[in-house]
Amino acid sequence: FIKRRFGIGYQLTVQLKWEFTSRTSLNELESRITDTICNHVIGVTLRKNHDLSYLLPFNQIKTFGGMFRELEKINEIDLSLDITSLEEAFMNIGINEERLSREAV
């Protein structure tokens, strides 16, 4: 209940298989991945660190099937999907409370 109510959704992590990816095609591959995800899921947020990481809203779960079918065609990547952690959900509760207190002042 807490994760669904206060969580941020699912985190899709895309790991690039560097042995298959040249430096010149890296930006093109990242754009292709992001475009594919955004074409299927509304409200996606990109978190870029070592891997590509996307926050997918809970209410978009019905669109994941088509997105995964398309992403699985890209041989140069590995995918993992995680649900919001309980820690992230509690952090969101705190952030929402802080924002509400500032708006009340």
mmCIF file of C-alpha atoms in Angstrom, residues 31-84:
data_model
loop_
_atom_site.group_PDB
_atom_site.id
_atom_site.type_symbol
_atom_site.label_atom_id
_atom_site.label_comp_id
_atom_site.label_asym_id
_atom_site.label_seq_id
_atom_site.Cartn_x
_atom_site.Cartn_y
_atom_site.Cartn_z
ATOM 1 C CA SER A 31 18.387 8.043 -27.956
ATOM 2 C CA ARG A 32 16.786 4.933 -29.462
ATOM 3 C CA ILE A 33 16.196 3.440 -26.002
ATOM 4 C CA THR A 34 14.757 6.680 -24.585
ATOM 5 C CA ASP A 35 12.536 7.209 -27.631
ATOM 6 C CA THR A 36 11.221 3.643 -27.402
ATOM 7 C CA ILE A 37 10.363 4.008 -23.715
ATOM 8 C CA CYS A 38 8.767 7.446 -24.130
ATOM 9 C CA ASN A 39 6.692 6.242 -27.086
ATOM 10 C CA HIS A 40 5.051 3.648 -24.833
ATOM 11 C CA VAL A 41 4.995 5.149 -21.343
ATOM 12 C CA ILE A 42 3.687 8.602 -20.383
ATOM 13 C CA GLY A 43 5.428 10.489 -17.577
ATOM 14 C CA VAL A 44 8.849 8.822 -17.798
ATOM 15 C CA THR A 45 11.774 10.439 -15.976
ATOM 16 C CA LEU A 46 15.352 9.700 -17.049
ATOM 17 C CA ARG A 47 18.007 9.275 -14.378
ATOM 18 C CA LYS A 48 21.390 9.015 -16.018
ATOM 19 C CA ASN A 49 24.287 7.621 -14.023
ATOM 20 C CA HIS A 50 26.524 4.664 -14.850
ATOM 21 C CA ASP A 51 23.548 3.000 -16.551
ATOM 22 C CA LEU A 52 20.439 4.499 -18.057
ATOM 23 C CA SER A 53 17.664 4.477 -15.505
ATOM 24 C CA TYR A 54 14.040 5.444 -16.091
ATOM 25 C CA LEU A 55 11.266 6.054 -13.585
ATOM 26 C CA LEU A 56 8.019 4.590 -14.884
ATOM 27 C CA PRO A 57 4.755 5.615 -13.192
ATOM 28 C CA PHE A 58 2.615 2.907 -11.580
ATOM 29 C CA ASN A 59 -0.432 3.928 -13.607
ATOM 30 C CA GLN A 60 1.357 3.133 -16.892
ATOM 31 C CA ILE A 61 1.911 -0.587 -16.203
ATOM 32 C CA LYS A 62 -0.445 -1.609 -19.015
ATOM 33 C CA THR A 63 1.930 -0.047 -21.550
ATOM 34 C CA PHE A 64 4.991 -1.995 -20.384
ATOM 35 C CA GLY A 65 4.327 -5.058 -22.594
ATOM 36 C CA GLY A 66 4.743 -3.200 -25.873
ATOM 37 C CA MET A 67 7.715 -1.289 -24.513
ATOM 38 C CA PHE A 68 9.514 -4.492 -23.450
ATOM 39 C CA ARG A 69 8.766 -6.242 -26.754
ATOM 40 C CA GLU A 70 10.435 -3.370 -28.588
ATOM 41 C CA LEU A 71 13.367 -3.039 -26.175
ATOM 42 C CA GLU A 72 14.115 -6.773 -26.357
ATOM 43 C CA LYS A 73 14.906 -6.309 -30.059
ATOM 44 C CA ILE A 74 17.939 -4.202 -29.089
ATOM 45 C CA ASN A 75 20.739 -6.766 -28.644
ATOM 46 C CA GLU A 76 23.199 -4.307 -27.096
ATOM 47 C CA ILE A 77 21.328 -3.949 -23.778
ATOM 48 C CA ASP A 78 20.292 -5.806 -20.633
ATOM 49 C CA LEU A 79 17.137 -4.750 -18.766
ATOM 50 C CA SER A 80 16.022 -4.899 -15.153
ATOM 51 C CA LEU A 81 12.803 -3.624 -13.581
ATOM 52 C CA ASP A 82 12.465 -2.817 -9.878
ATOM 53 C CA ILE A 83 9.597 -1.438 -7.855
ATOM 54 C CA THR A 84 10.093 1.639 -5.660
#
